[in-house]
Short mmCIF file of C-alpha atoms in Angstrom, two decimals:
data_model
loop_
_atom_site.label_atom_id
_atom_site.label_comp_id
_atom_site.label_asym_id
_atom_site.label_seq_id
_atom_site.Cartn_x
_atom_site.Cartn_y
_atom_site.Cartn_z
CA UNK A 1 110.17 133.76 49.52
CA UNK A 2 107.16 131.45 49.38
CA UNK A 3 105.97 130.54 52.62
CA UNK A 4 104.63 126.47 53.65
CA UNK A 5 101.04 128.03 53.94
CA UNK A 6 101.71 130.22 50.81
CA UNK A 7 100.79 127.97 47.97
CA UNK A 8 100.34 130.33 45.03
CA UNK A 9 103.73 130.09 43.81
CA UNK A 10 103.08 125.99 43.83
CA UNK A 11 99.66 126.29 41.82
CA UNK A 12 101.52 128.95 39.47
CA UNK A 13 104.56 126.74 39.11
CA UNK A 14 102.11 123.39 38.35
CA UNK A 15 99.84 125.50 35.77
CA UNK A 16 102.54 125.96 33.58
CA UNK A 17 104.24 123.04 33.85
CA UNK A 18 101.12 121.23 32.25
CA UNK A 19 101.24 123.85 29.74
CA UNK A 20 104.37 123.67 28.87
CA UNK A 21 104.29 119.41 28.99
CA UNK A 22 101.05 119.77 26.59
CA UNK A 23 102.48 122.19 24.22
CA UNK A 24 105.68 120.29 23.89
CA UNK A 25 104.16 116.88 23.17
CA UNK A 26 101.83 118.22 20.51
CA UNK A 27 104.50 119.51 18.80
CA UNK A 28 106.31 116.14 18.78
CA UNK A 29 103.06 113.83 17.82
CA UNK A 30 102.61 116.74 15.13
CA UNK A 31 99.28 115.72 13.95
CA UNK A 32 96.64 115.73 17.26
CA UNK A 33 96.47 118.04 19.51
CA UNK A 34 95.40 118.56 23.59
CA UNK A 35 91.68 119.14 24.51
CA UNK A 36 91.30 120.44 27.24
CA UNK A 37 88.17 120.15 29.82
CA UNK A 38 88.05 121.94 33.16
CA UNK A 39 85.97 120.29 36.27
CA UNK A 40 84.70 121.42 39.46
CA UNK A 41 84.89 118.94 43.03
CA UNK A 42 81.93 118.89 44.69
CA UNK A 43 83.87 119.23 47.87
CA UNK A 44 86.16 121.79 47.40
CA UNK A 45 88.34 122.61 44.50
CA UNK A 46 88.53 121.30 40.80
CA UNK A 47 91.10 121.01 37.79
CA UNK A 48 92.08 120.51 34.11
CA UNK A 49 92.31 117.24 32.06
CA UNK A 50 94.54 117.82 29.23
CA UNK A 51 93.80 115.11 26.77
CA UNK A 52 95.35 113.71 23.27
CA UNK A 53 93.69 110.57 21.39
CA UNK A 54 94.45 108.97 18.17
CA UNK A 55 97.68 110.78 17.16
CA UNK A 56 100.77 109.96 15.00
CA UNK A 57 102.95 109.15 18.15
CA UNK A 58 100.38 109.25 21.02
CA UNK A 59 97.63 106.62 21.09
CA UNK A 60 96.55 108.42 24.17
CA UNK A 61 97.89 110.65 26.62
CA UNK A 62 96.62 113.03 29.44
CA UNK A 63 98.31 115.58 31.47
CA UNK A 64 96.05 116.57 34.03
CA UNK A 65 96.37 119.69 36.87
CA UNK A 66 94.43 119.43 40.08
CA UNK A 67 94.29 121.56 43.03
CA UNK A 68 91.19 120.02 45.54
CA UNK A 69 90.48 121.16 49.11
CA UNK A 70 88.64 120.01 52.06
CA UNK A 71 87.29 119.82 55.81
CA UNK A 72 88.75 116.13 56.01
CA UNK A 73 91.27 113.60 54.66
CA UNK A 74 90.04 110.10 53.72
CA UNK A 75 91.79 106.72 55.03
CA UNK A 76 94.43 106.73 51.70
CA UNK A 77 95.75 109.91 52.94
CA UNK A 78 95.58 109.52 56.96
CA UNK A 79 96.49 105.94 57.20
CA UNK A 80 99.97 105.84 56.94
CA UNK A 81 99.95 109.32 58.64
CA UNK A 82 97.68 109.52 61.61
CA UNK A 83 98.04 112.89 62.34
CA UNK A 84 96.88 114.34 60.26
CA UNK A 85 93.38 113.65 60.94
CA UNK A 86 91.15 116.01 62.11
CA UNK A 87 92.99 118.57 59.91
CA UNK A 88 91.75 120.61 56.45
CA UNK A 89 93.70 120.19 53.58
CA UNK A 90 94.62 121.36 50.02
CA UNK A 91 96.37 119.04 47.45
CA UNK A 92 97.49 120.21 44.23
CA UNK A 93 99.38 118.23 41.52
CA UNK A 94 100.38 117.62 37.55
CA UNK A 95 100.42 114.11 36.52
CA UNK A 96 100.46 112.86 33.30
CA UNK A 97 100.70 109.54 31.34
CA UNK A 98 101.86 109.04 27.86
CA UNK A 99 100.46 105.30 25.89
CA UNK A 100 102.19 105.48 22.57
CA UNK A 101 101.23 103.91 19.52
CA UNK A 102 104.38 102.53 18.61
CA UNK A 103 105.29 99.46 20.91
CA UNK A 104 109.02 100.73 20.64
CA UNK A 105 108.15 103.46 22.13
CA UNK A 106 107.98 103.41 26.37
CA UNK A 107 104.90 103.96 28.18
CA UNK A 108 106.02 107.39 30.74
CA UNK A 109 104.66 108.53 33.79
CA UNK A 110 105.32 111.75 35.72
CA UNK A 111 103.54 113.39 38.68
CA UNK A 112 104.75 116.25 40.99
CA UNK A 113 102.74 117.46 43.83
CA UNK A 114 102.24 119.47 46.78
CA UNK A 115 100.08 118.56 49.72
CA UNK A 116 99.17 120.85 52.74
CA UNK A 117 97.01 119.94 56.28
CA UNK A 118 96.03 123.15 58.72
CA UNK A 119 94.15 123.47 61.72
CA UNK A 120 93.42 126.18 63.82
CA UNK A 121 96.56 126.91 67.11
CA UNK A 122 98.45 124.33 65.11
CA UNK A 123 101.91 124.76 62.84
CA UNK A 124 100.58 123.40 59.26
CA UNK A 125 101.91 120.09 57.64
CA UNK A 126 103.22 120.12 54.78
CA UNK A 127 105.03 118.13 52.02
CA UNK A 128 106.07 117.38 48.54
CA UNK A 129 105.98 114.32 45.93
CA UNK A 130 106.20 113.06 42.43
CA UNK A 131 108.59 111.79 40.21
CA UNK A 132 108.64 109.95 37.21
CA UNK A 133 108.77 106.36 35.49
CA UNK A 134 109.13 104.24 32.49
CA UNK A 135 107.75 101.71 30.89
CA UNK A 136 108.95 100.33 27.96
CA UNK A 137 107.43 97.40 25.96
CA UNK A 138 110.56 96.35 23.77
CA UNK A 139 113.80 96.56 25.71
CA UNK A 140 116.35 99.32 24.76
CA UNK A 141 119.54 99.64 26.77
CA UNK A 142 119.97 103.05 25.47
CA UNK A 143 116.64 104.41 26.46
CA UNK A 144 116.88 103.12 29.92
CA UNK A 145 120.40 104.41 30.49
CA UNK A 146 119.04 108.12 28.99
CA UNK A 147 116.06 107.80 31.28
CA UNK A 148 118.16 107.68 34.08
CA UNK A 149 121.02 109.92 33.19
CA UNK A 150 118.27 112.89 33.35
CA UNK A 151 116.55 111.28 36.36
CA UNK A 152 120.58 111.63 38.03
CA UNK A 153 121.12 114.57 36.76
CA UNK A 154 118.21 116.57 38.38
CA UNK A 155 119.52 115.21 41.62
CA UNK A 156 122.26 115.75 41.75
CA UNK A 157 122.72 119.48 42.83
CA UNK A 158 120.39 118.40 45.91
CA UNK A 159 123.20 115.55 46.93
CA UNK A 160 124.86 113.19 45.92
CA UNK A 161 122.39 110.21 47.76
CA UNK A 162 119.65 111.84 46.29
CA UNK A 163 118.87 109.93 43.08
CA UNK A 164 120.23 106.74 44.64
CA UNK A 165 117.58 107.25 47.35
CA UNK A 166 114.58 107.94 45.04
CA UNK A 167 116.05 105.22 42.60
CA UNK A 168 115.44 102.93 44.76
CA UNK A 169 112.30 104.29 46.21
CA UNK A 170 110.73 103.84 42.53
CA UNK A 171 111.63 100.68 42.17
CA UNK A 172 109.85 99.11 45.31
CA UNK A 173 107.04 101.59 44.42
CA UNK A 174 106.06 100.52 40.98
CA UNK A 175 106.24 97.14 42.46
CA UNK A 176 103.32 94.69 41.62
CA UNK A 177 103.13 92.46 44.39
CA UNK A 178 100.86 90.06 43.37
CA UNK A 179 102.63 89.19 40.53
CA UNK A 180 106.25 89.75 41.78
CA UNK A 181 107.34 92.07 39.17
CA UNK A 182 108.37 95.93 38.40
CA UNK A 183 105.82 97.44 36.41
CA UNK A 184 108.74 99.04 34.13
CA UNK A 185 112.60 100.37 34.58
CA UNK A 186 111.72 102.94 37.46
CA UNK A 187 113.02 106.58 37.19
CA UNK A 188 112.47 108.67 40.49
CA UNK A 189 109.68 108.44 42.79
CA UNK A 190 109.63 110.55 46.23
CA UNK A 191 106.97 111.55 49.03
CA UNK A 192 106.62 113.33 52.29
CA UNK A 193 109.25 115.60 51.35
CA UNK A 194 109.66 118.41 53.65
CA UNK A 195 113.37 117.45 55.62
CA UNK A 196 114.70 120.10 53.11
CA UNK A 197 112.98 123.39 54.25
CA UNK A 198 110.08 124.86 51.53
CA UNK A 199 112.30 127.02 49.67
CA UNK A 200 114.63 123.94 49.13
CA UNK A 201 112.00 121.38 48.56
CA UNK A 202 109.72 123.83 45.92
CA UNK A 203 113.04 123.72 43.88
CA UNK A 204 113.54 120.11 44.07
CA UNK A 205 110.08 119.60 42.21
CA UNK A 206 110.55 122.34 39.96
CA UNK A 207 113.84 119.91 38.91
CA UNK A 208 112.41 117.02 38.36
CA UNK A 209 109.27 118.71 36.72
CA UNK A 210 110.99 120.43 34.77
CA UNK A 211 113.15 117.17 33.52
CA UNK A 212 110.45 114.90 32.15
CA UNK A 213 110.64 116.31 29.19
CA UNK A 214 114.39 116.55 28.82
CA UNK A 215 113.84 111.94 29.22
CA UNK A 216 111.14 111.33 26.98
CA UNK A 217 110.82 113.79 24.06
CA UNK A 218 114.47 111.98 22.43
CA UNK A 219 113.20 108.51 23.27
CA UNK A 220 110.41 109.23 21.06
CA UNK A 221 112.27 110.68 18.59
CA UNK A 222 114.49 107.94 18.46
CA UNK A 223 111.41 105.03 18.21
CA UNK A 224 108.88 106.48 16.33
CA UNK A 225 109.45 105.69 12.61
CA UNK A 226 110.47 102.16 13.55
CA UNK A 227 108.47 99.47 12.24
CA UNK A 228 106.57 96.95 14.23
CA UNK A 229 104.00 94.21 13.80
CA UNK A 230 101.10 92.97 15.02
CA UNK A 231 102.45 90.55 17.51
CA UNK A 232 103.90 93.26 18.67
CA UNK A 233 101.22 95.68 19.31
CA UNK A 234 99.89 92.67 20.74
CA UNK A 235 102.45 92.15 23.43
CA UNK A 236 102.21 95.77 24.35
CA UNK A 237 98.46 95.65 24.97
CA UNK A 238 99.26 93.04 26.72
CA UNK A 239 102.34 94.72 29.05
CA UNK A 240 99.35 97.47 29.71
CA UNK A 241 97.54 94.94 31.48
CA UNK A 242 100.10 95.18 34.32
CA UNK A 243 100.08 98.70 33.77
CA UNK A 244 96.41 98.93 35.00
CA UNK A 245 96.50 95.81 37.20
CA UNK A 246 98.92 98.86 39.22
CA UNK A 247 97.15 101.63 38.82
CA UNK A 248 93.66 100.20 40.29
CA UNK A 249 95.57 98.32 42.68
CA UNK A 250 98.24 99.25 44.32
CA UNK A 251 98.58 103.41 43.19
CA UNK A 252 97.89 105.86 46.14
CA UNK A 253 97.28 108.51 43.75
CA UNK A 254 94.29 106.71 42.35
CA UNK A 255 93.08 105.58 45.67
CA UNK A 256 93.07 109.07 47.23
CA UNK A 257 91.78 111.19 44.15
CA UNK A 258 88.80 108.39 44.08
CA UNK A 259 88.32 108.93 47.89
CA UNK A 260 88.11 112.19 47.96
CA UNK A 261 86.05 112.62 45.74
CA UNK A 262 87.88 113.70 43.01
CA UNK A 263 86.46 113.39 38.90
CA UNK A 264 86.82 110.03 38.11
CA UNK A 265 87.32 110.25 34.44
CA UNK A 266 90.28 112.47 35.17
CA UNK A 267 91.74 110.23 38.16
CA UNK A 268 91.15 107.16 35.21
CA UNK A 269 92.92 109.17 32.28
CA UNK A 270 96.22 107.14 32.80
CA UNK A 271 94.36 103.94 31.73
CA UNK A 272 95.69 102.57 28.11
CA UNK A 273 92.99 102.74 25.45
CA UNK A 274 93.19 99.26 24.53
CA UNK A 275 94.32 96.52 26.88
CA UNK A 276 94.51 92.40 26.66
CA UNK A 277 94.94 89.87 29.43
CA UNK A 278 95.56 86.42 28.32
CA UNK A 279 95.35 83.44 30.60
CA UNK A 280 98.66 82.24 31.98
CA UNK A 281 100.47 83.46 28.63
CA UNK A 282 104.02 82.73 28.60
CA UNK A 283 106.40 84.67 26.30
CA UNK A 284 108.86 82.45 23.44
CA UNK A 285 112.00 81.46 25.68
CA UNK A 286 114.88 83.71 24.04
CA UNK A 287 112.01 86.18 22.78
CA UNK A 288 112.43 89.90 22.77
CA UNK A 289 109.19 89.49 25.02
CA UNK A 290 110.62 87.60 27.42
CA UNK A 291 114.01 89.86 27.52
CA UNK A 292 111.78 92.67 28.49
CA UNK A 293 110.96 90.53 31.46
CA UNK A 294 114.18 88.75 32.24
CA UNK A 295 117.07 91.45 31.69
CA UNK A 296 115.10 95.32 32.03
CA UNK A 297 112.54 94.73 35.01
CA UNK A 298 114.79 92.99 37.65
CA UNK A 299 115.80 96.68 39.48
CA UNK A 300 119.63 97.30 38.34
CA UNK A 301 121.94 100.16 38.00
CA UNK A 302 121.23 101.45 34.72
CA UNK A 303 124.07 103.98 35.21
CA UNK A 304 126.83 101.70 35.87
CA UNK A 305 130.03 102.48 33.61
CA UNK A 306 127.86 105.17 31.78
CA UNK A 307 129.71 108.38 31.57
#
């Protein structure tokens, strides 16, 4: 069995999950493909940006893997844990962000990670995260309640307050404060996750790594030939203003791959490829727009009475 300071069967694990993520959403754009560009951190450590442009489905869409290393953490990383200053590290991760073309079609975010800090005489520190979100542009009952279904499903052989718990944890994590409001209809997010045991917690994120796939690939195929119009395309460059109001923001991700001196045009690869803001715009009253905003980003239960 792996061991908390063996982390090969992590990287392994995290290599081909962004394979098999890449390979799978080629296939269901079915006209651009993945490029792929490796990097090296100054510091310690380097990775692979996996990125799509200008396709049938995707607009643009990375799925990068990472896997830095160091003497020292910065302030992201130590503030909230104190302790761990002082301490080397590793961090390795997959996360990936899909901007469709289609406005129909959800925005989706997943990340899964593994983060370890040694010193000498000392037991290591250790600990898992990730999870992963939606973002949808044009509300769709259905998609949400799918979404979530998968996102309950990969809980629940870990217990039964497990997706309930992470729920929730999404929801006040994609949380834009300064403008009161969700950044989508959550999913899972989780961090710090060692309470488990390794053995137990490597599985977890092998579940919900393995699952993003199983959410998104039939929400596309269920958008994608749907018609839209400008105003529309409109109003989602205009949603993806709050998406990267977030990530610059609020996201620790961001924070600590920029402090650490990680590549930042792969730390950046989440950002839309065309954005709007618009001064103090206010959607139609009774608008689709402004039943995205009204009815899916107030947190609810999107599994209530769902079978």
């Amino acid at each position: 069995m792996p061991s908390p300071t063996d982390v090969a069967a992590v990287k392994s694990y995290l290599m081909d999950l962004q394979e098999r993520i890449s390979r799978a959403l080629a296939a269901a754009d079915g006209t651009a493909d993945f490029r792929e560009d490796e990097w090296q951190r100054p510091g310690g450590g380097g990775g692979r940006s996996r990125i799509i442009e200008k396709g049938a489905v995707l607009e643009k869409g990375g799925v990068g893997f990472s896997h830095v290393f160091g003497d020292g953490m910065p302030p992201s990383a130590t503030a909230h844990r104190p302790e761990l200053a002082g301490r080397s590290f590793q961090a390795m991760g997959v996360s990936l962000v899909m901007h469709p073309e289609n406005p129909h079609i959800p925005t989706s975010h997943a990340n899964v990670r593994f983060f370890i800090a040694e010193k000498p005489d000392a037991d290591p520190v250790w600990w898992f995260g990730g999870g992963f979100d939606l973002t949808p542009y044009y509300g769709n009952e259905d998609d949400c309640v799918h979404w979530h279904q998968v996102a309950h499903d990969a809980c629940a052989p870990f217990g039964a307050e497990v997706y309930p718990r992470f729920k929730q944890w999404c929801d006040e994590y994609f949380y834009l404060k300064h403008r009161n409001e969700a950044r989508g209809i959550g999913g899972l997010f989780f961090d710090d996750l060692n309470e488990w045991g390794f053995e137990r917690c490597f599985e977890f994120l092998r579940a919900i790594g393995d699952a993003y796939l199983d959410a998104y690939l039939p929400i596309i195929e269920r958008r994608r030939h749907l018609a839209y119009t400008a105003e529309q395309k409109a109003f989602q460059e205009y949603r993806r203003g709050r998406y990267v109001e977030f990530n610059l923001v609020w996201d620790r991700g961001t924070l600590f791959g920029l402090q650490t001196g990680g590549r930042t045009e792969s730390i950046l690869m989440s950002l839309p490829p065309t954005v709007r803001w618009a001064y103090n715009w206010e959607p139609e009253p009774g608008s689709e727009e402004a039943r995205l905003v009204e009815e899916f980003l107030p947190p609810r239960d999107w599994l209530k009475g769902a079978t």
